Amino acid sequence: MADILGCWRLVCAFEDRAGVIRPNPLYGENPNGFLHYLAGGRVAVTIPLGERRLMSSGDRRSATLHELAESARTFDAYAGRFTLTGPDRIVHHVEVSTYQNHVGTDLVRNIECRGEMLRLRVPPVDEGGVAIARWLDWERV
């Protein structure tokens, strides 16, 4: 567990669609975000998606509903507890999230830690009959 503790910065995001590996377009050309694992078994993740635009107002309370919706749609964040369930598997137990449907759920990730690099793989999913595997690479800050 000590290997994963600390703060990590997102450096790249990939997907494998039926054997074709490419950068995950959801994260944009310059992926950004932070992942924190604390010794007490806590985790926090923040990831802005793609190239986010500034709002027309300098005060978010004055922003339009469309701008606020776009801002919420393009930012993922959650926090909670984590459990290592094996040498290469971690479960994030979500307690708060920008996507309310994730609260109370468990997000399972395969994990590879190699020195200052950390890779989290999402279990493959089927989208329209196409098998898709996704992963995020993080570097220690």
N, C-alpha and C. Protein backbone atom coordinates (compact mmCIF):
# COMPACT_ATOMS: atom_id res chain seq x y z
N MET A 1 0.82 -1.20 0.00
CA MET A 1 0.00 0.00 0.00
C MET A 1 0.86 1.25 0.00
N ALA A 2 1.99 1.23 0.66
CA ALA A 2 2.83 2.42 0.77
C ALA A 2 3.24 2.93 -0.61
N ASP A 3 3.33 2.05 -1.60
CA ASP A 3 3.74 2.47 -2.94
C ASP A 3 2.77 3.45 -3.58
N ILE A 4 1.49 3.37 -3.26
CA ILE A 4 0.51 4.23 -3.93
C ILE A 4 0.18 5.50 -3.16
N LEU A 5 0.58 5.58 -1.90
CA LEU A 5 0.23 6.74 -1.08
C LEU A 5 0.87 8.01 -1.63
N GLY A 6 0.11 9.10 -1.59
CA GLY A 6 0.62 10.38 -2.02
C GLY A 6 -0.27 11.03 -3.06
N CYS A 7 0.30 12.03 -3.72
CA CYS A 7 -0.42 12.80 -4.74
C CYS A 7 0.10 12.44 -6.11
N TRP A 8 -0.81 12.22 -7.05
CA TRP A 8 -0.48 11.82 -8.42
C TRP A 8 -1.12 12.80 -9.39
N ARG A 9 -0.42 13.09 -10.48
CA ARG A 9 -0.92 13.99 -11.53
C ARG A 9 -1.19 13.17 -12.79
N LEU A 10 -2.34 13.38 -13.39
CA LEU A 10 -2.71 12.67 -14.62
C LEU A 10 -1.81 13.12 -15.77
N VAL A 11 -1.21 12.17 -16.46
CA VAL A 11 -0.34 12.52 -17.58
C VAL A 11 -0.86 12.01 -18.93
N CYS A 12 -1.62 10.93 -18.94
CA CYS A 12 -2.21 10.47 -20.20
C CYS A 12 -3.39 9.54 -19.94
N ALA A 13 -4.25 9.48 -20.93
CA ALA A 13 -5.45 8.65 -20.87
C ALA A 13 -5.60 7.94 -22.21
N PHE A 14 -5.81 6.64 -22.18
CA PHE A 14 -5.90 5.85 -23.40
C PHE A 14 -7.15 4.98 -23.39
N GLU A 15 -7.51 4.53 -24.59
CA GLU A 15 -8.56 3.54 -24.73
C GLU A 15 -8.16 2.56 -25.82
N ASP A 16 -8.64 1.34 -25.66
CA ASP A 16 -8.41 0.27 -26.62
C ASP A 16 -9.78 -0.16 -27.11
N ARG A 17 -10.11 0.21 -28.36
CA ARG A 17 -11.40 -0.16 -28.97
C ARG A 17 -11.16 -1.30 -29.94
N ALA A 18 -11.48 -2.49 -29.48
CA ALA A 18 -11.36 -3.69 -30.33
C ALA A 18 -9.96 -3.80 -30.93
N GLY A 19 -8.92 -3.54 -30.10
CA GLY A 19 -7.55 -3.69 -30.56
C GLY A 19 -6.90 -2.44 -31.11
N VAL A 20 -7.67 -1.37 -31.25
CA VAL A 20 -7.12 -0.10 -31.73
C VAL A 20 -6.89 0.80 -30.52
N ILE A 21 -5.61 1.06 -30.20
CA ILE A 21 -5.26 1.87 -29.04
C ILE A 21 -5.04 3.31 -29.48
N ARG A 22 -5.67 4.23 -28.75
CA ARG A 22 -5.53 5.66 -29.05
C ARG A 22 -5.72 6.47 -27.78
N PRO A 23 -5.27 7.74 -27.80
CA PRO A 23 -5.58 8.59 -26.65
C PRO A 23 -7.09 8.70 -26.48
N ASN A 24 -7.55 8.70 -25.24
CA ASN A 24 -8.98 8.81 -24.98
C ASN A 24 -9.42 10.25 -25.25
N PRO A 25 -10.27 10.48 -26.26
CA PRO A 25 -10.65 11.84 -26.64
C PRO A 25 -11.42 12.60 -25.55
N LEU A 26 -12.02 11.90 -24.62
CA LEU A 26 -12.77 12.54 -23.54
C LEU A 26 -11.87 13.47 -22.71
N TYR A 27 -10.60 13.13 -22.60
CA TYR A 27 -9.69 13.88 -21.74
C TYR A 27 -8.95 15.01 -22.46
N GLY A 28 -9.14 15.13 -23.77
CA GLY A 28 -8.50 16.20 -24.53
C GLY A 28 -7.04 15.92 -24.83
N GLU A 29 -6.40 16.87 -25.47
CA GLU A 29 -5.01 16.70 -25.89
C GLU A 29 -4.02 16.78 -24.73
N ASN A 30 -4.39 17.47 -23.67
CA ASN A 30 -3.50 17.64 -22.52
C ASN A 30 -4.22 17.22 -21.24
N PRO A 31 -4.33 15.90 -21.00
CA PRO A 31 -5.04 15.45 -19.80
C PRO A 31 -4.48 16.10 -18.54
N ASN A 32 -5.38 16.34 -17.61
CA ASN A 32 -5.01 17.02 -16.38
C ASN A 32 -5.87 16.43 -15.25
N GLY A 33 -5.35 16.45 -14.07
CA GLY A 33 -6.12 15.99 -12.93
C GLY A 33 -5.21 15.54 -11.82
N PHE A 34 -5.81 15.28 -10.67
CA PHE A 34 -5.05 14.83 -9.51
C PHE A 34 -5.75 13.68 -8.81
N LEU A 35 -4.95 12.80 -8.25
CA LEU A 35 -5.40 11.62 -7.51
C LEU A 35 -4.62 11.61 -6.21
N HIS A 36 -5.33 11.50 -5.09
CA HIS A 36 -4.69 11.49 -3.77
C HIS A 36 -5.07 10.21 -3.04
N TYR A 37 -4.06 9.48 -2.58
CA TYR A 37 -4.26 8.34 -1.70
C TYR A 37 -3.63 8.68 -0.36
N LEU A 38 -4.42 8.63 0.70
CA LEU A 38 -3.94 8.95 2.04
C LEU A 38 -3.78 7.68 2.87
N ALA A 39 -2.86 7.73 3.83
CA ALA A 39 -2.54 6.57 4.66
C ALA A 39 -3.75 6.03 5.41
N GLY A 40 -4.70 6.88 5.73
CA GLY A 40 -5.89 6.44 6.45
C GLY A 40 -6.92 5.71 5.58
N GLY A 41 -6.56 5.43 4.33
CA GLY A 41 -7.46 4.71 3.44
C GLY A 41 -8.45 5.60 2.72
N ARG A 42 -8.09 6.87 2.54
CA ARG A 42 -8.97 7.82 1.84
C ARG A 42 -8.43 8.08 0.44
N VAL A 43 -9.34 8.37 -0.50
CA VAL A 43 -8.98 8.69 -1.87
C VAL A 43 -9.78 9.91 -2.33
N ALA A 44 -9.16 10.74 -3.16
CA ALA A 44 -9.84 11.87 -3.78
C ALA A 44 -9.32 12.01 -5.21
N VAL A 45 -10.24 12.21 -6.15
CA VAL A 45 -9.90 12.31 -7.56
C VAL A 45 -10.56 13.56 -8.14
N THR A 46 -9.80 14.34 -8.90
CA THR A 46 -10.36 15.50 -9.62
C THR A 46 -9.80 15.48 -11.03
N ILE A 47 -10.69 15.51 -12.03
CA ILE A 47 -10.26 15.47 -13.42
C ILE A 47 -11.13 16.38 -14.28
N PRO A 48 -10.53 17.47 -14.80
CA PRO A 48 -11.26 18.27 -15.80
C PRO A 48 -11.19 17.52 -17.13
N LEU A 49 -12.28 17.49 -17.85
CA LEU A 49 -12.34 16.74 -19.10
C LEU A 49 -12.19 17.67 -20.30
N GLY A 50 -11.30 17.30 -21.20
CA GLY A 50 -11.14 18.05 -22.43
C GLY A 50 -10.66 19.47 -22.21
N GLU A 51 -10.93 20.28 -23.21
CA GLU A 51 -10.52 21.68 -23.17
C GLU A 51 -11.71 22.50 -22.66
N ARG A 52 -11.69 22.84 -21.40
CA ARG A 52 -12.80 23.56 -20.78
C ARG A 52 -12.72 25.04 -21.12
N ARG A 53 -13.88 25.66 -21.30
CA ARG A 53 -13.94 27.08 -21.64
C ARG A 53 -14.21 27.93 -20.41
N LEU A 54 -13.70 29.17 -20.45
CA LEU A 54 -14.02 30.11 -19.39
C LEU A 54 -15.48 30.53 -19.50
N MET A 55 -16.09 30.87 -18.39
CA MET A 55 -17.47 31.37 -18.38
C MET A 55 -17.45 32.86 -18.71
N SER A 56 -18.58 33.35 -19.17
CA SER A 56 -18.66 34.76 -19.59
C SER A 56 -18.57 35.71 -18.42
N SER A 57 -18.88 35.23 -17.22
CA SER A 57 -18.85 36.07 -16.03
C SER A 57 -17.67 35.68 -15.15
N GLY A 58 -17.11 36.64 -14.46
CA GLY A 58 -16.05 36.35 -13.51
C GLY A 58 -16.57 35.78 -12.20
N ASP A 59 -17.89 35.73 -12.05
CA ASP A 59 -18.53 35.22 -10.84
C ASP A 59 -19.40 34.04 -11.23
N ARG A 60 -19.10 32.85 -10.72
CA ARG A 60 -19.86 31.67 -11.13
C ARG A 60 -21.33 31.75 -10.77
N ARG A 61 -21.69 32.54 -9.77
CA ARG A 61 -23.10 32.70 -9.40
C ARG A 61 -23.86 33.49 -10.47
N SER A 62 -23.14 34.23 -11.31
CA SER A 62 -23.77 35.01 -12.37
C SER A 62 -23.71 34.29 -13.72
N ALA A 63 -23.10 33.14 -13.78
CA ALA A 63 -22.98 32.40 -15.04
C ALA A 63 -24.35 31.92 -15.50
N THR A 64 -24.46 31.68 -16.81
CA THR A 64 -25.72 31.18 -17.35
C THR A 64 -25.88 29.71 -16.98
N LEU A 65 -27.12 29.23 -17.02
CA LEU A 65 -27.37 27.82 -16.73
C LEU A 65 -26.64 26.92 -17.72
N HIS A 66 -26.58 27.36 -18.98
CA HIS A 66 -25.86 26.58 -20.00
C HIS A 66 -24.37 26.46 -19.64
N GLU A 67 -23.76 27.57 -19.23
CA GLU A 67 -22.35 27.55 -18.85
C GLU A 67 -22.12 26.66 -17.63
N LEU A 68 -22.99 26.75 -16.65
CA LEU A 68 -22.86 25.92 -15.45
C LEU A 68 -23.02 24.44 -15.79
N ALA A 69 -23.98 24.13 -16.66
CA ALA A 69 -24.19 22.74 -17.07
C ALA A 69 -22.96 22.21 -17.80
N GLU A 70 -22.40 23.01 -18.69
CA GLU A 70 -21.21 22.59 -19.43
C GLU A 70 -20.03 22.40 -18.48
N SER A 71 -19.90 23.29 -17.51
CA SER A 71 -18.82 23.18 -16.54
C SER A 71 -18.97 21.89 -15.73
N ALA A 72 -20.18 21.58 -15.31
CA ALA A 72 -20.42 20.35 -14.54
C ALA A 72 -20.20 19.11 -15.40
N ARG A 73 -20.61 19.19 -16.66
CA ARG A 73 -20.46 18.04 -17.57
C ARG A 73 -19.00 17.71 -17.85
N THR A 74 -18.14 18.71 -17.76
CA THR A 74 -16.74 18.52 -18.14
C THR A 74 -15.79 18.47 -16.94
N PHE A 75 -16.32 18.09 -15.78
CA PHE A 75 -15.46 17.97 -14.61
C PHE A 75 -15.90 16.78 -13.77
N ASP A 76 -14.99 15.86 -13.53
CA ASP A 76 -15.28 14.70 -12.69
C ASP A 76 -14.50 14.83 -11.39
N ALA A 77 -15.17 14.58 -10.30
CA ALA A 77 -14.51 14.57 -9.00
C ALA A 77 -15.27 13.64 -8.07
N TYR A 78 -14.53 12.90 -7.28
CA TYR A 78 -15.15 12.09 -6.24
C TYR A 78 -14.15 11.82 -5.13
N ALA A 79 -14.67 11.40 -3.99
CA ALA A 79 -13.82 11.08 -2.85
C ALA A 79 -14.52 10.02 -2.01
N GLY A 80 -13.72 9.34 -1.22
CA GLY A 80 -14.25 8.32 -0.33
C GLY A 80 -13.13 7.50 0.26
N ARG A 81 -13.41 6.24 0.49
CA ARG A 81 -12.41 5.31 1.02
C ARG A 81 -11.88 4.45 -0.12
N PHE A 82 -10.74 3.81 0.10
CA PHE A 82 -10.26 2.83 -0.87
C PHE A 82 -9.81 1.58 -0.14
N THR A 83 -9.88 0.46 -0.85
CA THR A 83 -9.45 -0.83 -0.34
C THR A 83 -8.62 -1.52 -1.40
N LEU A 84 -7.45 -2.00 -1.02
CA LEU A 84 -6.66 -2.86 -1.91
C LEU A 84 -7.19 -4.27 -1.74
N THR A 85 -7.69 -4.86 -2.82
CA THR A 85 -8.28 -6.19 -2.72
C THR A 85 -7.36 -7.26 -3.31
N GLY A 86 -6.17 -6.88 -3.66
CA GLY A 86 -5.17 -7.78 -4.20
C GLY A 86 -3.96 -6.97 -4.61
N PRO A 87 -2.91 -7.62 -5.07
CA PRO A 87 -1.70 -6.88 -5.43
C PRO A 87 -1.88 -5.96 -6.63
N ASP A 88 -2.91 -6.21 -7.43
CA ASP A 88 -3.11 -5.40 -8.62
C ASP A 88 -4.56 -4.92 -8.77
N ARG A 89 -5.26 -4.80 -7.65
CA ARG A 89 -6.66 -4.38 -7.71
C ARG A 89 -6.99 -3.47 -6.55
N ILE A 90 -7.69 -2.37 -6.86
CA ILE A 90 -8.08 -1.40 -5.84
C ILE A 90 -9.55 -1.06 -6.06
N VAL A 91 -10.25 -0.81 -4.98
CA VAL A 91 -11.67 -0.43 -5.06
C VAL A 91 -11.82 0.94 -4.40
N HIS A 92 -12.40 1.88 -5.13
CA HIS A 92 -12.73 3.20 -4.59
C HIS A 92 -14.19 3.15 -4.15
N HIS A 93 -14.43 3.36 -2.87
CA HIS A 93 -15.77 3.36 -2.29
C HIS A 93 -16.24 4.82 -2.27
N VAL A 94 -17.08 5.20 -3.20
CA VAL A 94 -17.44 6.60 -3.43
C VAL A 94 -18.43 7.10 -2.37
N GLU A 95 -18.05 8.20 -1.70
CA GLU A 95 -18.89 8.82 -0.69
C GLU A 95 -19.46 10.16 -1.15
N VAL A 96 -18.72 10.90 -1.96
CA VAL A 96 -19.20 12.14 -2.57
C VAL A 96 -18.72 12.15 -4.02
N SER A 97 -19.52 12.76 -4.91
CA SER A 97 -19.16 12.78 -6.32
C SER A 97 -19.90 13.89 -7.05
N THR A 98 -19.29 14.41 -8.09
CA THR A 98 -19.99 15.36 -8.96
C THR A 98 -21.10 14.64 -9.72
N TYR A 99 -20.98 13.33 -9.89
CA TYR A 99 -22.02 12.51 -10.52
C TYR A 99 -22.72 11.76 -9.39
N GLN A 100 -23.85 12.28 -8.96
CA GLN A 100 -24.53 11.78 -7.76
C GLN A 100 -24.81 10.28 -7.82
N ASN A 101 -25.01 9.72 -9.00
CA ASN A 101 -25.31 8.29 -9.12
C ASN A 101 -24.15 7.41 -8.67
N HIS A 102 -22.93 7.95 -8.58
CA HIS A 102 -21.79 7.16 -8.12
C HIS A 102 -21.71 7.07 -6.60
N VAL A 103 -22.40 7.97 -5.90
CA VAL A 103 -22.34 7.95 -4.42
C VAL A 103 -22.90 6.62 -3.93
N GLY A 104 -22.13 5.98 -3.05
CA GLY A 104 -22.55 4.68 -2.51
C GLY A 104 -22.14 3.50 -3.37
N THR A 105 -21.43 3.75 -4.46
CA THR A 105 -20.99 2.65 -5.32
C THR A 105 -19.51 2.38 -5.13
N ASP A 106 -19.06 1.27 -5.68
CA ASP A 106 -17.65 0.90 -5.66
C ASP A 106 -17.12 0.94 -7.09
N LEU A 107 -16.02 1.65 -7.28
CA LEU A 107 -15.36 1.71 -8.59
C LEU A 107 -14.12 0.84 -8.51
N VAL A 108 -14.13 -0.25 -9.27
CA VAL A 108 -13.03 -1.21 -9.26
C VAL A 108 -12.02 -0.83 -10.33
N ARG A 109 -10.74 -0.86 -9.96
CA ARG A 109 -9.66 -0.53 -10.90
C ARG A 109 -8.55 -1.56 -10.76
N ASN A 110 -7.99 -1.95 -11.88
CA ASN A 110 -6.74 -2.71 -11.84
C ASN A 110 -5.63 -1.69 -11.73
N ILE A 111 -4.61 -2.00 -10.95
CA ILE A 111 -3.58 -1.01 -10.63
C ILE A 111 -2.20 -1.59 -10.91
N GLU A 112 -1.36 -0.75 -11.51
CA GLU A 112 0.05 -1.09 -11.73
C GLU A 112 0.87 0.08 -11.21
N CYS A 113 1.74 -0.19 -10.26
CA CYS A 113 2.59 0.86 -9.71
C CYS A 113 4.04 0.51 -10.03
N ARG A 114 4.69 1.40 -10.79
CA ARG A 114 6.09 1.20 -11.16
C ARG A 114 6.87 2.46 -10.81
N GLY A 115 7.40 2.48 -9.60
CA GLY A 115 8.18 3.64 -9.16
C GLY A 115 7.33 4.88 -9.06
N GLU A 116 7.62 5.86 -9.90
CA GLU A 116 6.91 7.14 -9.87
C GLU A 116 5.71 7.18 -10.81
N MET A 117 5.37 6.05 -11.43
CA MET A 117 4.24 5.97 -12.35
C MET A 117 3.19 5.01 -11.80
N LEU A 118 1.93 5.37 -12.04
CA LEU A 118 0.80 4.58 -11.57
C LEU A 118 -0.20 4.48 -12.71
N ARG A 119 -0.63 3.28 -13.03
CA ARG A 119 -1.65 3.08 -14.07
C ARG A 119 -2.88 2.48 -13.43
N LEU A 120 -4.04 3.10 -13.69
CA LEU A 120 -5.33 2.57 -13.25
C LEU A 120 -6.12 2.17 -14.48
N ARG A 121 -6.53 0.91 -14.52
CA ARG A 121 -7.32 0.38 -15.64
C ARG A 121 -8.76 0.15 -15.18
N VAL A 122 -9.68 0.62 -16.00
CA VAL A 122 -11.10 0.39 -15.77
C VAL A 122 -11.44 -0.98 -16.39
N PRO A 123 -12.25 -1.80 -15.72
CA PRO A 123 -12.63 -3.07 -16.34
C PRO A 123 -13.26 -2.81 -17.72
N PRO A 124 -12.94 -3.67 -18.70
CA PRO A 124 -13.49 -3.48 -20.06
C PRO A 124 -15.01 -3.45 -20.06
N VAL A 125 -15.55 -2.65 -20.98
CA VAL A 125 -17.00 -2.54 -21.15
C VAL A 125 -17.35 -2.82 -22.60
N ASP A 126 -18.60 -3.17 -22.82
CA ASP A 126 -19.10 -3.39 -24.17
C ASP A 126 -19.95 -2.19 -24.55
N GLU A 127 -19.56 -1.49 -25.60
CA GLU A 127 -20.33 -0.35 -26.08
C GLU A 127 -20.75 -0.62 -27.52
N GLY A 128 -22.02 -0.93 -27.70
CA GLY A 128 -22.53 -1.19 -29.04
C GLY A 128 -21.87 -2.39 -29.71
N GLY A 129 -21.53 -3.40 -28.92
CA GLY A 129 -20.91 -4.59 -29.47
C GLY A 129 -19.40 -4.49 -29.63
N VAL A 130 -18.82 -3.39 -29.18
CA VAL A 130 -17.37 -3.20 -29.28
C VAL A 130 -16.78 -3.23 -27.87
N ALA A 131 -15.77 -4.09 -27.66
CA ALA A 131 -15.10 -4.17 -26.37
C ALA A 131 -14.16 -2.97 -26.22
N ILE A 132 -14.30 -2.24 -25.11
CA ILE A 132 -13.47 -1.06 -24.88
C ILE A 132 -12.80 -1.17 -23.51
N ALA A 133 -11.48 -1.02 -23.52
CA ALA A 133 -10.70 -0.98 -22.29
C ALA A 133 -10.12 0.43 -22.18
N ARG A 134 -10.12 0.98 -20.97
CA ARG A 134 -9.60 2.34 -20.76
C ARG A 134 -8.64 2.34 -19.58
N TRP A 135 -7.65 3.23 -19.64
CA TRP A 135 -6.74 3.38 -18.52
C TRP A 135 -6.19 4.79 -18.46
N LEU A 136 -5.77 5.15 -17.23
CA LEU A 136 -5.19 6.46 -16.95
C LEU A 136 -3.80 6.25 -16.38
N ASP A 137 -2.84 7.03 -16.85
CA ASP A 137 -1.48 6.99 -16.31
C ASP A 137 -1.23 8.24 -15.49
N TRP A 138 -0.71 8.04 -14.29
CA TRP A 138 -0.47 9.11 -13.34
C TRP A 138 1.01 9.11 -12.97
N GLU A 139 1.56 10.31 -12.67
CA GLU A 139 2.92 10.39 -12.16
C GLU A 139 2.89 11.03 -10.79
N ARG A 140 3.79 10.57 -9.94
CA ARG A 140 3.84 11.09 -8.57
C ARG A 140 4.24 12.56 -8.59
N VAL A 141 3.56 13.37 -7.79
CA VAL A 141 3.86 14.80 -7.69
C VAL A 141 4.82 15.02 -6.53
